[in-house]
Coordinates of C-alpha atoms in Angstrom, one line a residue:
Chain A
M1 CA -70.5 24.0 19.7
N2 CA -72.0 20.5 20.0
K3 CA -69.9 17.4 19.8
I4 CA -69.0 16.8 16.2
I5 CA -70.7 13.8 14.6
Y6 CA -68.7 13.3 11.5
L7 CA -70.8 11.4 8.9
D8 CA -69.0 12.4 5.7
N9 CA -66.5 9.6 5.5
A10 CA -66.9 9.3 1.8
A11 CA -65.4 12.8 1.5
T12 CA -62.5 12.0 3.7
T13 CA -61.6 10.1 6.8
Q14 CA -59.6 10.8 9.9
V15 CA -56.0 9.5 9.8
S16 CA -55.9 6.8 12.4
E17 CA -53.5 7.0 15.3
Q18 CA -51.6 3.9 14.3
V19 CA -51.2 5.3 10.8
L20 CA -50.0 8.6 12.1
N21 CA -47.5 7.0 14.4
E22 CA -46.1 5.0 11.6
M23 CA -45.6 8.1 9.5
L24 CA -44.1 10.5 12.0
P25 CA -40.5 9.2 12.0
F26 CA -40.3 9.9 8.3
F27 CA -40.7 13.7 8.7
R28 CA -37.7 14.4 11.1
Q29 CA -35.7 11.3 11.7
T30 CA -35.7 9.3 8.5
Y31 CA -36.2 12.2 6.2
S32 CA -33.7 11.1 3.5
N33 CA -34.6 10.9 -0.1
P34 CA -35.0 7.2 -0.8
S35 CA -33.4 7.6 -4.2
A36 CA -30.1 8.6 -2.7
V37 CA -27.1 6.3 -2.5
Y38 CA -25.9 6.7 1.0
S39 CA -27.0 4.3 3.7
F40 CA -29.1 6.9 5.5
A41 CA -31.4 6.7 2.5
G42 CA -31.8 3.0 2.9
E43 CA -34.4 3.2 5.7
G44 CA -36.7 5.3 3.6
K45 CA -36.3 3.0 0.7
K46 CA -37.1 0.0 2.8
A47 CA -40.2 1.7 4.2
V48 CA -41.4 2.5 0.7
D49 CA -40.9 -1.0 -0.5
Y50 CA -42.7 -2.4 2.6
A51 CA -45.7 0.0 2.0
R52 CA -45.9 -1.1 -1.6
R53 CA -46.2 -4.7 -0.4
Q54 CA -49.0 -3.7 2.0
A55 CA -50.8 -1.8 -0.7
A56 CA -50.5 -4.7 -3.1
E57 CA -51.6 -7.4 -0.7
L58 CA -55.0 -5.8 -0.1
I59 CA -56.0 -6.4 -3.7
G60 CA -54.0 -9.5 -4.5
A61 CA -51.5 -7.6 -6.7
N62 CA -47.8 -8.1 -7.2
V63 CA -45.6 -5.6 -5.5
E64 CA -44.1 -4.3 -8.7
E65 CA -47.6 -3.5 -10.1
I66 CA -48.3 -0.8 -7.5
Y67 CA -47.3 2.8 -8.4
F68 CA -47.7 5.6 -5.9
T69 CA -49.3 8.8 -7.1
G70 CA -50.5 12.1 -5.7
G71 CA -54.0 10.7 -5.1
G72 CA -57.1 9.3 -6.8
S73 CA -57.6 12.0 -9.3
E74 CA -54.1 11.7 -10.6
S75 CA -54.4 7.9 -10.8
D76 CA -57.6 8.3 -12.8
N77 CA -56.1 10.9 -15.1
W78 CA -53.0 8.8 -15.6
A79 CA -54.9 5.6 -16.3
L80 CA -57.1 7.1 -19.0
K81 CA -54.9 9.6 -20.7
A82 CA -51.8 7.4 -20.9
T83 CA -53.7 4.3 -22.0
A84 CA -55.5 6.4 -24.6
E85 CA -52.2 7.6 -25.9
A86 CA -50.4 4.2 -25.8
Y87 CA -53.2 2.3 -27.5
S88 CA -54.3 4.9 -30.0
S89 CA -53.0 2.8 -32.9
K90 CA -55.5 0.1 -32.0
G91 CA -58.4 2.5 -31.7
K92 CA -59.8 5.6 -30.1
H93 CA -62.9 4.3 -28.4
I94 CA -63.3 4.2 -24.6
I95 CA -66.3 3.0 -22.6
T96 CA -67.2 4.3 -19.2
S97 CA -70.4 5.0 -17.2
K98 CA -72.6 8.0 -16.6
I99 CA -72.1 7.9 -12.8
E100 CA -68.3 8.0 -12.7
H101 CA -66.5 10.6 -10.5
H102 CA -65.5 13.8 -12.3
A103 CA -61.9 12.7 -12.3
I104 CA -63.0 10.2 -14.9
L105 CA -65.8 12.1 -16.6
H106 CA -63.8 15.3 -17.1
T107 CA -60.8 13.4 -18.3
C108 CA -63.1 11.7 -20.8
E109 CA -64.4 15.1 -22.0
Y110 CA -60.8 16.1 -22.4
L111 CA -60.0 13.0 -24.4
E112 CA -63.1 13.7 -26.6
K113 CA -61.5 17.0 -27.5
Q114 CA -58.4 15.1 -28.5
G115 CA -60.4 13.0 -31.0
Y116 CA -61.3 10.0 -28.8
E117 CA -64.9 8.7 -28.8
I118 CA -66.4 7.9 -25.5
T119 CA -69.5 5.7 -24.8
Y120 CA -71.2 6.6 -21.5
L121 CA -73.1 3.6 -20.2
D122 CA -76.5 4.2 -18.6
V123 CA -77.3 2.8 -15.2
D124 CA -80.6 1.4 -13.9
E125 CA -82.6 3.1 -11.1
E126 CA -80.3 1.5 -8.5
G127 CA -77.2 2.7 -10.2
K128 CA -75.9 -0.4 -11.8
I129 CA -74.6 -0.6 -15.4
S130 CA -76.1 -3.3 -17.7
L131 CA -73.6 -6.0 -18.8
E132 CA -75.7 -6.5 -21.9
E133 CA -75.3 -2.8 -22.8
L134 CA -71.6 -3.1 -22.1
R135 CA -71.2 -6.1 -24.5
T136 CA -73.0 -4.2 -27.2
A137 CA -70.9 -1.1 -26.8
I138 CA -67.6 -2.9 -27.3
R139 CA -66.2 -2.4 -30.8
S140 CA -63.1 -3.4 -32.7
D141 CA -61.5 -0.1 -31.9
T142 CA -62.4 -0.1 -28.2
I143 CA -59.2 0.2 -26.2
L144 CA -60.4 0.7 -22.6
I145 CA -63.4 0.1 -20.3
S146 CA -63.4 2.2 -17.1
V147 CA -66.2 1.6 -14.6
M148 CA -66.0 2.5 -10.9
A149 CA -65.9 -0.3 -8.3
A150 CA -68.5 1.6 -6.1
N151 CA -70.2 4.9 -6.5
N152 CA -69.1 7.7 -4.2
E153 CA -72.6 9.3 -3.9
I154 CA -75.1 6.5 -3.8
G155 CA -72.8 3.7 -2.7
T156 CA -73.9 1.2 -5.4
I157 CA -71.3 -1.6 -6.0
E158 CA -70.8 -2.3 -9.7
P159 CA -70.4 -5.9 -11.0
I160 CA -66.7 -5.4 -11.7
A161 CA -65.7 -9.0 -11.8
E162 CA -68.3 -9.5 -14.7
I163 CA -67.2 -6.3 -16.4
G164 CA -63.5 -7.5 -16.2
R165 CA -64.4 -10.9 -17.6
I166 CA -66.3 -9.3 -20.6
A167 CA -63.4 -6.9 -21.2
H168 CA -60.8 -9.7 -21.2
E169 CA -63.0 -11.9 -23.5
K170 CA -63.0 -9.1 -26.0
G171 CA -59.3 -8.2 -25.5
V172 CA -60.1 -4.8 -24.0
L173 CA -58.3 -3.2 -21.0
F174 CA -60.3 -2.8 -17.8
H175 CA -59.6 0.1 -15.4
T176 CA -61.7 0.6 -12.2
D177 CA -61.8 3.7 -10.1
A178 CA -61.8 2.0 -6.7
V179 CA -61.3 5.2 -4.6
Q180 CA -64.5 4.4 -2.5
A181 CA -64.1 0.7 -2.6
Y182 CA -60.4 0.0 -1.8
G183 CA -60.2 -1.0 1.9
H184 CA -64.0 -1.1 2.2
I185 CA -65.0 -4.2 0.2
P186 CA -62.9 -7.2 -1.0
I187 CA -61.2 -6.6 -4.3
H188 CA -58.9 -9.1 -6.1
V189 CA -57.3 -7.9 -9.3
D190 CA -56.8 -11.4 -10.8
E191 CA -60.2 -12.8 -9.9
M192 CA -61.9 -9.6 -11.1
H193 CA -59.8 -9.3 -14.3
I194 CA -58.7 -5.8 -13.4
D195 CA -55.8 -4.3 -15.5
M196 CA -55.7 -0.9 -13.7
L197 CA -57.1 0.3 -10.4
S198 CA -57.1 3.7 -8.7
A199 CA -57.2 4.2 -5.0
S200 CA -56.7 7.1 -2.6
G201 CA -55.1 7.0 0.9
H202 CA -57.5 9.4 2.7
K203 CA -60.6 7.4 2.0
F204 CA -59.6 4.6 4.4
N205 CA -57.9 6.4 7.4
G206 CA -54.7 7.1 5.5
P207 CA -53.3 10.5 4.7
K208 CA -54.4 12.9 1.9
G209 CA -52.2 13.5 -1.1
I210 CA -51.2 9.9 -1.7
G211 CA -52.8 7.4 -4.0
I212 CA -51.9 4.4 -6.1
L213 CA -52.4 3.2 -9.6
Y214 CA -52.3 -0.6 -9.9
I215 CA -51.0 -1.4 -13.4
R216 CA -51.1 -5.1 -14.4
K217 CA -47.7 -6.3 -15.7
G218 CA -47.7 -6.1 -19.5
V219 CA -50.1 -3.1 -19.8
K220 CA -48.5 -0.5 -22.0
I221 CA -48.8 2.7 -20.3
R222 CA -46.6 5.7 -20.6
S223 CA -45.5 8.0 -17.8
F224 CA -47.7 10.9 -17.0
I225 CA -45.5 13.0 -14.7
H226 CA -42.1 13.3 -16.4
G227 CA -38.9 13.8 -14.5
G228 CA -36.9 11.5 -12.4
A229 CA -36.7 7.7 -12.4
Q230 CA -39.0 7.1 -9.4
E231 CA -41.7 4.5 -9.5
R232 CA -39.8 2.3 -12.0
N233 CA -39.5 5.3 -14.4
R234 CA -43.3 5.7 -14.6
R235 CA -44.1 8.4 -12.2
A236 CA -41.5 11.1 -11.5
G237 CA -41.2 13.1 -8.3
T238 CA -39.5 12.6 -5.0
S239 CA -41.3 9.9 -3.1
N240 CA -43.7 11.1 -0.6
V241 CA -42.2 8.8 2.0
P242 CA -44.5 9.7 5.0
G243 CA -47.5 9.5 2.7
I244 CA -46.5 6.2 1.2
V245 CA -45.8 4.7 4.6
G246 CA -49.2 6.0 5.8
F247 CA -51.0 4.5 2.8
G248 CA -49.3 1.2 3.3
K249 CA -50.2 1.0 7.0
A250 CA -53.8 2.1 6.4
A251 CA -54.1 -0.5 3.7
E252 CA -52.8 -3.2 6.1
I253 CA -55.2 -2.2 8.8
A254 CA -58.1 -1.9 6.4
G255 CA -57.5 -5.5 5.2
K256 CA -57.2 -6.8 8.8
T257 CA -60.3 -5.1 10.1
M258 CA -62.5 -5.2 7.0
E259 CA -64.7 -8.1 8.0
A260 CA -65.6 -6.9 11.6
R261 CA -65.6 -3.2 10.7
T262 CA -67.9 -3.5 7.7
R263 CA -70.2 -5.9 9.6
K264 CA -70.7 -3.2 12.2
E265 CA -71.1 -0.5 9.6
I266 CA -73.7 -2.5 7.7
T267 CA -75.8 -3.0 10.9
L268 CA -75.8 0.7 11.6
R269 CA -76.3 1.7 8.0
D270 CA -79.4 -0.6 7.7
H271 CA -80.7 0.6 11.0
L272 CA -80.6 4.2 9.8
I273 CA -82.2 3.3 6.5
E274 CA -84.9 1.4 8.2
R275 CA -85.7 4.2 10.7
V276 CA -85.7 7.0 8.1
L277 CA -87.8 5.1 5.6
S278 CA -90.4 4.0 8.1
E279 CA -90.5 7.2 10.2
I280 CA -90.3 9.9 7.6
P281 CA -92.9 10.1 4.8
Y282 CA -92.0 10.9 1.1
V283 CA -88.4 9.7 1.3
R284 CA -86.5 7.3 -1.0
L285 CA -83.3 5.4 -0.6
N286 CA -80.9 6.1 -3.5
G287 CA -78.6 3.2 -4.6
H288 CA -78.9 -0.5 -4.3
K289 CA -80.3 -1.9 -1.1
T290 CA -77.7 -4.6 -0.5
D291 CA -75.0 -4.2 -3.2
R292 CA -73.9 -1.0 -1.6
L293 CA -70.8 0.3 0.3
P294 CA -71.0 -0.8 4.0
N295 CA -70.8 2.9 5.1
N296 CA -73.0 4.6 2.6
V297 CA -76.6 5.9 3.1
N298 CA -78.2 8.3 0.6
F299 CA -81.8 9.5 0.7
C300 CA -83.9 12.0 -1.2
F301 CA -86.5 13.8 0.8
R302 CA -89.2 15.2 -1.3
F303 CA -90.3 18.9 -1.3
I304 CA -87.1 20.1 0.4
E305 CA -83.6 21.0 -0.5
G306 CA -80.5 19.1 0.5
E307 CA -78.5 22.2 1.3
S308 CA -80.9 23.4 3.9
L309 CA -80.8 20.0 5.5
L310 CA -77.0 20.3 5.6
I311 CA -77.1 23.7 7.3
L312 CA -79.6 22.5 10.0
L313 CA -77.6 19.3 10.6
D314 CA -74.4 21.4 10.8
Q315 CA -76.0 23.4 13.6
L316 CA -76.3 20.2 15.6
G317 CA -72.7 19.3 14.9
V318 CA -73.6 16.7 12.2
C319 CA -71.4 16.7 9.1
A320 CA -73.1 15.2 6.0
S321 CA -73.2 16.0 2.3
S322 CA -75.7 16.4 -0.5
G323 CA -75.8 16.2 -4.3
S324 CA -77.7 19.4 -4.3
A325 CA -76.8 22.1 -6.7
C326 CA -75.7 25.2 -4.8
T327 CA -72.7 23.6 -3.1
S328 CA -71.2 22.9 -6.5
G329 CA -72.0 26.3 -7.9
S330 CA -74.1 24.7 -10.7
L331 CA -77.8 24.7 -10.9
D332 CA -78.0 21.1 -11.9
P333 CA -78.2 18.5 -9.2
S334 CA -75.8 15.6 -9.1
H335 CA -75.2 13.8 -12.4
V336 CA -75.4 10.5 -10.5
L337 CA -78.9 11.2 -9.2
L338 CA -80.0 12.3 -12.6
A339 CA -78.5 9.2 -14.2
I340 CA -80.6 6.9 -11.9
G341 CA -83.7 8.7 -13.3
L342 CA -84.6 11.2 -10.6
P343 CA -86.2 14.4 -11.7
H344 CA -84.4 17.6 -10.8
E345 CA -86.7 18.6 -8.0
I346 CA -86.4 15.3 -6.2
A347 CA -82.6 15.1 -6.8
H348 CA -82.2 18.4 -5.1
G349 CA -83.5 16.9 -1.8
S350 CA -80.6 14.5 -1.4
L351 CA -78.6 13.7 1.7
R352 CA -75.6 11.5 1.9
I353 CA -74.5 10.1 5.2
T354 CA -71.3 8.0 5.3
L355 CA -70.3 6.2 8.4
S356 CA -67.0 5.2 9.9
E357 CA -65.7 2.6 12.3
E358 CA -66.2 5.2 15.0
T359 CA -69.9 5.8 14.3
T360 CA -72.1 4.6 17.2
L361 CA -75.7 3.6 17.5
E362 CA -76.3 6.7 19.6
D363 CA -75.0 8.9 16.7
I364 CA -77.3 7.2 14.2
D365 CA -80.4 7.4 16.5
F366 CA -79.6 11.1 17.2
V367 CA -79.4 11.8 13.4
A368 CA -82.6 9.9 12.7
D369 CA -84.5 11.7 15.5
E370 CA -83.2 15.1 14.4
L371 CA -83.8 14.4 10.7
K372 CA -87.5 13.8 11.5
K373 CA -87.8 17.3 13.1
I374 CA -85.7 19.0 10.4
V375 CA -87.6 17.5 7.5
E376 CA -90.9 18.5 9.1
R377 CA -89.7 22.0 9.7
L378 CA -88.4 22.5 6.2
R379 CA -91.6 21.0 4.7
D380 CA -93.6 23.4 6.7
M381 CA -92.1 26.3 4.9
S382 CA -91.9 24.6 1.4
P383 CA -94.4 25.9 -1.2
L384 CA -93.9 22.5 -3.0
Y385 CA -95.1 20.7 0.0
E386 CA -98.0 23.1 0.4
D387 CA -99.1 22.4 -3.2
F388 CA -98.7 18.7 -2.7
V389 CA -100.9 18.7 0.5
K390 CA -103.5 20.9 -1.2
N391 CA -103.8 18.6 -4.2
Q392 CA -104.2 15.5 -2.1
P393 CA -107.7 14.0 -2.5
Chain B
M1 CA -70.8 30.2 3.4
Y2 CA -73.8 32.5 4.1
S3 CA -73.8 35.9 5.7
E4 CA -74.9 36.4 9.3
K5 CA -78.0 38.2 8.1
V6 CA -79.1 35.3 5.8
M7 CA -78.4 32.8 8.6
G8 CA -80.4 35.0 11.0
H9 CA -83.4 34.9 8.8
F10 CA -83.0 31.2 8.1
N11 CA -82.9 30.3 11.8
N12 CA -85.5 32.8 12.9
S13 CA -87.8 33.3 10.0
R14 CA -89.9 36.4 10.1
N15 CA -93.2 36.7 8.3
A16 CA -93.0 33.1 7.3
G17 CA -96.0 31.0 6.4
G18 CA -99.2 31.6 4.5
T19 CA -102.5 33.4 5.4
E20 CA -106.1 32.6 5.0
N21 CA -107.8 34.2 2.0
P22 CA -104.9 36.4 0.8
S23 CA -105.6 39.3 -1.6
G24 CA -102.9 37.9 -3.8
V25 CA -100.2 35.2 -4.1
G26 CA -97.0 35.2 -6.1
T27 CA -94.5 32.4 -6.6
V28 CA -91.0 32.9 -7.9
G29 CA -88.1 30.5 -8.5
N30 CA -88.1 27.0 -9.9
A31 CA -88.2 23.7 -8.1
K32 CA -85.9 22.3 -10.9
C33 CA -83.0 24.5 -9.7
G34 CA -83.9 24.0 -6.0
D35 CA -85.0 27.5 -5.0
I36 CA -88.6 28.5 -4.7
M37 CA -90.5 31.3 -2.8
R38 CA -94.1 32.1 -2.4
I39 CA -95.4 35.5 -1.3
Y40 CA -98.9 36.2 0.1
F41 CA -100.4 39.6 0.0
D42 CA -103.2 40.6 2.3
I43 CA -104.3 44.2 1.6
A44 CA -106.8 45.4 4.2
E45 CA -108.4 48.4 2.5
K46 CA -108.5 49.6 -1.0
A47 CA -106.8 53.0 -1.3
E48 CA -109.3 55.0 -3.2
D49 CA -107.5 58.1 -4.5
E50 CA -104.2 56.6 -5.3
E51 CA -103.0 57.4 -8.8
Y52 CA -100.9 55.0 -10.9

């Protein structure tokens, strides 16, 4: 097996050594349940409180506005379902976008079955929602706007500060799914008028199975997981102390390293984009050129299929991902690529490469060199390419 | 994800590519769902007494 070049950091990241070391004592030494009365429990409680502060500081939130959950999907579900329930006397209309993660979209579909009405905002060819369309969509019975901070597939960063301002002008709550953005781009809940925000530990070198929902003080939201009195009575279940400690430490590190780390990632990202666009014909960059996550690259290669690209890259030890159909068991390509206006046959040729702090220039050049060969090889056996060449004047 | 046999063909394609002046060509699949295959026939001699 070749050396692994892991370029699927939007799927998940490696837990950093510092984070792991911070977590380890909470498995065997300080394993107490932080809700207990005896002093042995005190250490765990202190650690949870400290992690909550670390998680809050990264987004300018107050400590008591951070609630630990089982991950990003739970946070999204909680934010939408519980708000829908709590504000149903005001109205049953929710606004979101067509390019949200399935944790939002499938929750919206569930809510539609419960009698809620959902408006799915279109996006432009670069993946951004229109603020004008948002304004027009808001009605007197609109209770919530949920738009992601940055897209997980094409990396486009949404204008969340403007969305938040519009939401607050109209007296509507604003939730943002920041799973891809938290720890990667600057977010400030007050400056961006965010009422609720979802984030997940494993997207920024923290552990899996731990997330947060930021809930602004004063937002009426009922508990979603019922049981004990943990998380200020709003999210039951024994605190995942090692996970919480890991989340906090990862958030602290992400905040401290954000500037230097993302500057490096952007340089490598743009180098890869530049090389592929100039050296491989019939390829397009998906997502916004500059308003995009520092570590995200997403292309569509015409006439070939993303899945075969992934298999050939895998044989070289390169881990990447695609919005192609077969991996998801559906014949339709990614809803995000369709929403930016790509036809099915082009959307099937997508490749997502997501970098990390560890990614090197050598890795990127290796991938660009190999991609050239792989794309050429796959096009050689593609009937679509054959037709295209034949029909060229 | 795929069987060894499928991967074997993918990595070492047999009978792949077109031919000059084929007797017939057939295309199956749909670019919309991402899978498409084209088959070229090249029949050397016409069998004269074959019954259908």
